[in-house]
């Protein structure tokens, strides 16, 4: 808890030592993002399922003392998926959507402004997450749907975009691998910004065979 930073290298290979030395010395500005979630204490990893369900918390399962840790520990990890430090700082603002309602064959274009507010050049990985607020099958709290890494000079501002499409971005596979697409509200998050929109197109699912997760909806029926 007292460390100002932790450098996680994973499996960097034969050139890992050189890469780590360049980051620690400041020659290279780090821009990596954590590919997993790290708990605050042993046992916390299994108490939160990343589902929209408060019943995922069972305090009695984690031993004496857990109940006294306070409410902030119930669903707050030490570091979240997608976190990462840099020798500079970035600010997000003005997230906008071209529409608040998405139809079956339409798209919504999202834009956000990102600025390097620090004194050094650096790269920023811009991560776009979508949340399905209510679904017939409980969905994860957020899913990474789009990302890109851009290099910014000090003081530079850029506008980045993400085009949301119903099939690839809003549908999900059921237990048999068939893609499902449901009417309802979604929340888009990028940085500290968020916007809400609704999918109001026809309900959709695959009608022939099964699909592996990640395939686009092939046919639509009300």
Tab-separated table of C-alpha atoms in Angstrom:
chain	number	residue	atom	x	y	z
A	1	UNK	CA	0.000	0.000	0.000
A	2	UNK	CA	2.917	2.373	0.586
A	3	UNK	CA	4.542	1.816	-2.811
A	4	UNK	CA	4.107	4.704	-5.239
A	5	UNK	CA	4.250	2.353	-8.210
A	6	UNK	CA	4.571	-1.332	-9.052
A	7	UNK	CA	6.147	-2.381	-12.342
A	8	UNK	CA	4.665	-5.613	-13.695
A	9	UNK	CA	6.622	-7.124	-16.591
A	10	UNK	CA	4.872	-10.442	-17.189
A	11	UNK	CA	7.073	-12.571	-19.467
A	12	UNK	CA	9.193	-9.945	-21.266
A	13	UNK	CA	11.595	-12.354	-22.968
A	14	UNK	CA	15.335	-11.943	-23.532
A	15	UNK	CA	15.059	-8.192	-24.067
A	16	UNK	CA	13.044	-7.642	-20.926
A	17	UNK	CA	15.927	-6.441	-18.795
A	18	UNK	CA	16.809	-3.670	-21.227
A	19	UNK	CA	13.166	-2.642	-21.546
A	20	UNK	CA	12.696	-2.463	-17.773
A	21	UNK	CA	15.899	-0.468	-17.333
A	22	UNK	CA	14.771	2.087	-19.917
A	23	UNK	CA	11.421	2.526	-18.155
A	24	UNK	CA	12.903	2.815	-14.647
A	25	UNK	CA	15.568	5.283	-15.809
A	26	UNK	CA	12.976	7.450	-17.542
A	27	UNK	CA	14.404	6.985	-21.011
A	28	UNK	CA	11.115	5.407	-22.113
A	29	UNK	CA	7.707	6.599	-20.941
A	30	UNK	CA	5.597	3.525	-20.029
A	31	UNK	CA	2.190	3.153	-21.653
A	32	UNK	CA	1.146	-0.421	-20.873
A	33	UNK	CA	-2.200	-1.313	-19.313
A	34	UNK	CA	-2.903	-4.038	-16.769
A	35	UNK	CA	-4.503	-7.091	-18.457
A	36	UNK	CA	-6.131	-8.327	-15.244
A	37	UNK	CA	-7.686	-7.092	-11.992
A	38	UNK	CA	-5.594	-7.214	-8.795
A	39	UNK	CA	-7.317	-7.641	-5.393
A	40	UNK	CA	-6.623	-5.592	-2.273
A	41	UNK	CA	-6.153	-8.662	-0.086
A	42	UNK	CA	-6.176	-12.464	-0.220
A	43	UNK	CA	-9.659	-13.831	-0.802
A	44	UNK	CA	-11.111	-10.704	-2.370
A	45	UNK	CA	-10.722	-11.994	-5.903
A	46	UNK	CA	-13.567	-14.479	-5.487
A	47	UNK	CA	-16.065	-12.224	-3.722
A	48	UNK	CA	-16.982	-10.101	-6.737
A	49	UNK	CA	-18.083	-11.750	-9.965
A	50	UNK	CA	-18.109	-8.579	-12.101
A	51	UNK	CA	-21.827	-9.077	-12.663
A	52	UNK	CA	-24.670	-6.627	-12.076
A	53	UNK	CA	-25.746	-8.525	-8.984
A	54	UNK	CA	-25.199	-7.379	-5.401
A	55	UNK	CA	-25.748	-10.949	-4.207
A	56	UNK	CA	-22.297	-11.780	-5.561
A	57	UNK	CA	-21.002	-10.625	-2.163
A	58	UNK	CA	-21.030	-13.254	0.560
A	59	UNK	CA	-19.137	-11.740	3.462
A	60	UNK	CA	-19.380	-14.851	5.622
A	61	UNK	CA	-17.260	-16.830	3.180
A	62	UNK	CA	-14.070	-14.869	3.735
A	63	UNK	CA	-13.156	-15.325	7.360
A	64	UNK	CA	-13.139	-13.204	10.467
A	65	UNK	CA	-12.277	-9.573	9.993
A	66	UNK	CA	-13.600	-9.189	6.446
A	67	UNK	CA	-16.820	-7.558	7.680
A	68	UNK	CA	-14.813	-4.854	9.452
A	69	UNK	CA	-12.807	-3.779	6.417
A	70	UNK	CA	-15.456	-1.245	5.412
A	71	UNK	CA	-17.758	-0.859	2.405
A	72	UNK	CA	-15.041	0.380	0.039
A	73	UNK	CA	-13.486	-3.106	0.037
A	74	UNK	CA	-16.637	-4.910	-1.040
A	75	UNK	CA	-16.241	-4.316	-4.763
A	76	UNK	CA	-13.150	-2.105	-5.115
A	77	UNK	CA	-9.996	-3.805	-6.292
A	78	UNK	CA	-6.467	-2.544	-5.652
A	79	UNK	CA	-5.947	-2.064	-9.379
A	80	UNK	CA	-8.524	-2.562	-12.113
A	81	UNK	CA	-8.207	-4.082	-15.543
A	82	UNK	CA	-6.882	-1.439	-17.923
A	83	UNK	CA	-5.045	0.689	-15.353
A	84	UNK	CA	-1.522	1.918	-16.022
A	85	UNK	CA	0.836	4.739	-15.034
A	86	UNK	CA	2.820	7.189	-17.142
A	87	UNK	CA	5.448	9.872	-16.557
A	88	UNK	CA	2.929	12.342	-17.969
A	89	UNK	CA	-0.803	12.849	-17.391
A	90	UNK	CA	-3.837	12.745	-19.658
A	91	UNK	CA	-7.272	14.331	-19.402
A	92	UNK	CA	-10.487	13.141	-21.064
A	93	UNK	CA	-13.420	15.429	-21.810
A	94	UNK	CA	-16.356	16.169	-24.100
A	95	UNK	CA	-17.537	12.612	-24.794
A	96	UNK	CA	-20.344	12.939	-27.331
A	97	UNK	CA	-22.636	10.584	-29.246
A	98	UNK	CA	-24.146	11.336	-32.640
A	99	UNK	CA	-27.467	9.930	-31.398
A	100	UNK	CA	-29.062	8.688	-28.187
A	101	UNK	CA	-30.980	5.878	-29.910
A	102	UNK	CA	-29.438	3.129	-32.042
A	103	UNK	CA	-31.610	1.291	-34.556
A	104	UNK	CA	-31.175	-2.134	-36.092
A	105	UNK	CA	-29.170	-1.123	-39.157
A	106	UNK	CA	-27.727	2.111	-37.813
A	107	UNK	CA	-24.570	3.156	-36.017
A	108	UNK	CA	-23.643	5.639	-33.318
A	109	UNK	CA	-20.374	7.531	-33.613
A	110	UNK	CA	-18.779	8.386	-30.277
A	111	UNK	CA	-16.035	11.010	-29.958
A	112	UNK	CA	-13.895	12.051	-27.007
A	113	UNK	CA	-11.116	14.604	-26.599
A	114	UNK	CA	-7.877	13.453	-24.970
A	115	UNK	CA	-5.150	15.891	-23.919
A	116	UNK	CA	-1.605	15.371	-22.674
A	117	UNK	CA	-1.640	17.663	-19.642
A	118	UNK	CA	1.858	16.785	-18.442
A	119	UNK	CA	5.379	18.001	-19.273
A	120	UNK	CA	6.534	14.977	-21.278
A	121	UNK	CA	5.503	13.257	-24.495
A	122	UNK	CA	3.790	9.938	-23.978
A	123	UNK	CA	1.481	7.306	-25.389
A	124	UNK	CA	-2.038	6.780	-24.088
A	125	UNK	CA	-4.090	3.615	-24.563
A	126	UNK	CA	-7.671	4.816	-24.971
A	127	UNK	CA	-10.058	2.067	-23.834
A	128	UNK	CA	-13.767	2.092	-24.726
A	129	UNK	CA	-16.063	0.005	-22.499
A	130	UNK	CA	-19.743	-0.862	-22.953
A	131	UNK	CA	-22.182	-1.863	-20.211
A	132	UNK	CA	-25.467	-3.649	-20.958
A	133	UNK	CA	-27.616	-2.274	-18.132
A	134	UNK	CA	-30.374	-4.912	-18.180
A	135	UNK	CA	-30.336	-8.219	-20.031
A	136	UNK	CA	-32.202	-11.493	-20.099
A	137	UNK	CA	-28.862	-13.085	-19.236
A	138	UNK	CA	-26.769	-11.181	-16.670
A	139	UNK	CA	-23.862	-9.537	-18.448
A	140	UNK	CA	-20.473	-8.392	-17.108
A	141	UNK	CA	-20.355	-4.914	-15.613
A	142	UNK	CA	-18.277	-3.694	-18.546
A	143	UNK	CA	-16.738	-5.118	-21.708
A	144	UNK	CA	-13.802	-3.687	-23.644
A	145	UNK	CA	-15.107	-3.077	-27.166
A	146	UNK	CA	-12.522	-0.820	-28.775
A	147	UNK	CA	-9.075	0.543	-28.035
A	148	UNK	CA	-6.238	2.403	-29.683
A	149	UNK	CA	-2.913	3.816	-28.564
A	150	UNK	CA	-1.881	7.308	-29.632
A	151	UNK	CA	1.295	9.288	-28.945
A	152	UNK	CA	0.823	12.839	-27.643
A	153	UNK	CA	3.222	15.748	-27.358
A	154	UNK	CA	3.001	17.883	-24.187
A	155	UNK	CA	-0.161	19.982	-24.390
A	156	UNK	CA	-1.441	18.179	-27.493
A	157	UNK	CA	-5.156	17.375	-27.792
A	158	UNK	CA	-6.681	14.807	-30.127
A	159	UNK	CA	-10.224	13.689	-30.844
A	160	UNK	CA	-10.687	9.927	-30.945
A	161	UNK	CA	-13.695	8.023	-32.239
A	162	UNK	CA	-15.498	4.718	-31.796
A	163	UNK	CA	-18.339	3.629	-34.090
A	164	UNK	CA	-20.873	1.467	-32.245
A	165	UNK	CA	-22.673	-1.190	-34.305
A	166	UNK	CA	-25.520	-3.346	-32.951
A	167	UNK	CA	-24.316	-6.784	-34.032
A	168	UNK	CA	-20.602	-6.749	-33.181
A	169	UNK	CA	-20.793	-4.446	-30.151
A	170	UNK	CA	-24.147	-5.020	-28.419
A	171	UNK	CA	-24.956	-8.686	-29.007
A	172	UNK	CA	-23.757	-11.577	-26.848
A	173	UNK	CA	-23.706	-15.390	-27.086
A	174	UNK	CA	-26.205	-17.483	-25.139
A	175	UNK	CA	-25.437	-20.883	-23.582
A	176	UNK	CA	-25.526	-22.529	-27.016
A	177	UNK	CA	-23.277	-19.969	-28.677
A	178	UNK	CA	-26.090	-18.190	-30.533
A	179	UNK	CA	-25.787	-14.423	-30.694
A	180	UNK	CA	-28.529	-12.488	-28.887
A	181	UNK	CA	-29.393	-8.807	-29.322
A	182	UNK	CA	-31.918	-7.183	-26.999
A	183	UNK	CA	-33.684	-3.845	-26.807
A	184	UNK	CA	-32.459	-1.773	-23.885
A	185	UNK	CA	-30.083	0.797	-22.450
A	186	UNK	CA	-26.288	0.756	-22.645
A	187	UNK	CA	-23.588	2.910	-21.061
A	188	UNK	CA	-20.397	3.830	-22.915
A	189	UNK	CA	-17.323	4.639	-20.817
A	190	UNK	CA	-13.915	5.990	-21.823
A	191	UNK	CA	-11.519	7.429	-19.279
A	192	UNK	CA	-13.621	9.261	-16.690
A	193	UNK	CA	-16.354	10.029	-19.232
A	194	UNK	CA	-19.619	8.185	-19.822
A	195	UNK	CA	-22.747	8.494	-21.966
A	196	UNK	CA	-25.971	6.491	-22.059
A	197	UNK	CA	-27.870	5.394	-25.163
A	198	UNK	CA	-30.623	2.974	-26.102
A	199	UNK	CA	-30.766	0.187	-28.656
A	200	UNK	CA	-34.286	0.304	-30.084
A	201	UNK	CA	-33.922	-1.983	-33.075
A	202	UNK	CA	-35.565	-5.378	-33.525
A	203	UNK	CA	-34.653	-8.225	-31.237
A	204	UNK	CA	-32.154	-10.443	-33.025
A	205	UNK	CA	-30.654	-13.884	-32.792
A	206	UNK	CA	-29.024	-16.420	-35.062
A	207	UNK	CA	-31.631	-18.733	-36.543
A	208	UNK	CA	-29.464	-21.409	-38.129
A	209	UNK	CA	-26.845	-23.445	-36.333
A	210	UNK	CA	-24.620	-21.965	-33.660
A	211	UNK	CA	-21.880	-19.381	-33.638
A	212	UNK	CA	-18.640	-19.079	-31.768
A	213	UNK	CA	-18.498	-15.974	-29.531
A	214	UNK	CA	-17.401	-12.931	-31.468
A	215	UNK	CA	-19.301	-13.624	-34.691
A	216	UNK	CA	-21.715	-10.971	-35.911
A	217	UNK	CA	-25.484	-11.510	-35.887
A	218	UNK	CA	-26.418	-13.092	-39.208
A	219	UNK	CA	-30.203	-12.791	-39.271
A	220	UNK	CA	-32.771	-10.643	-37.540
A	221	UNK	CA	-36.330	-11.417	-36.522
A	222	UNK	CA	-38.837	-9.680	-34.295
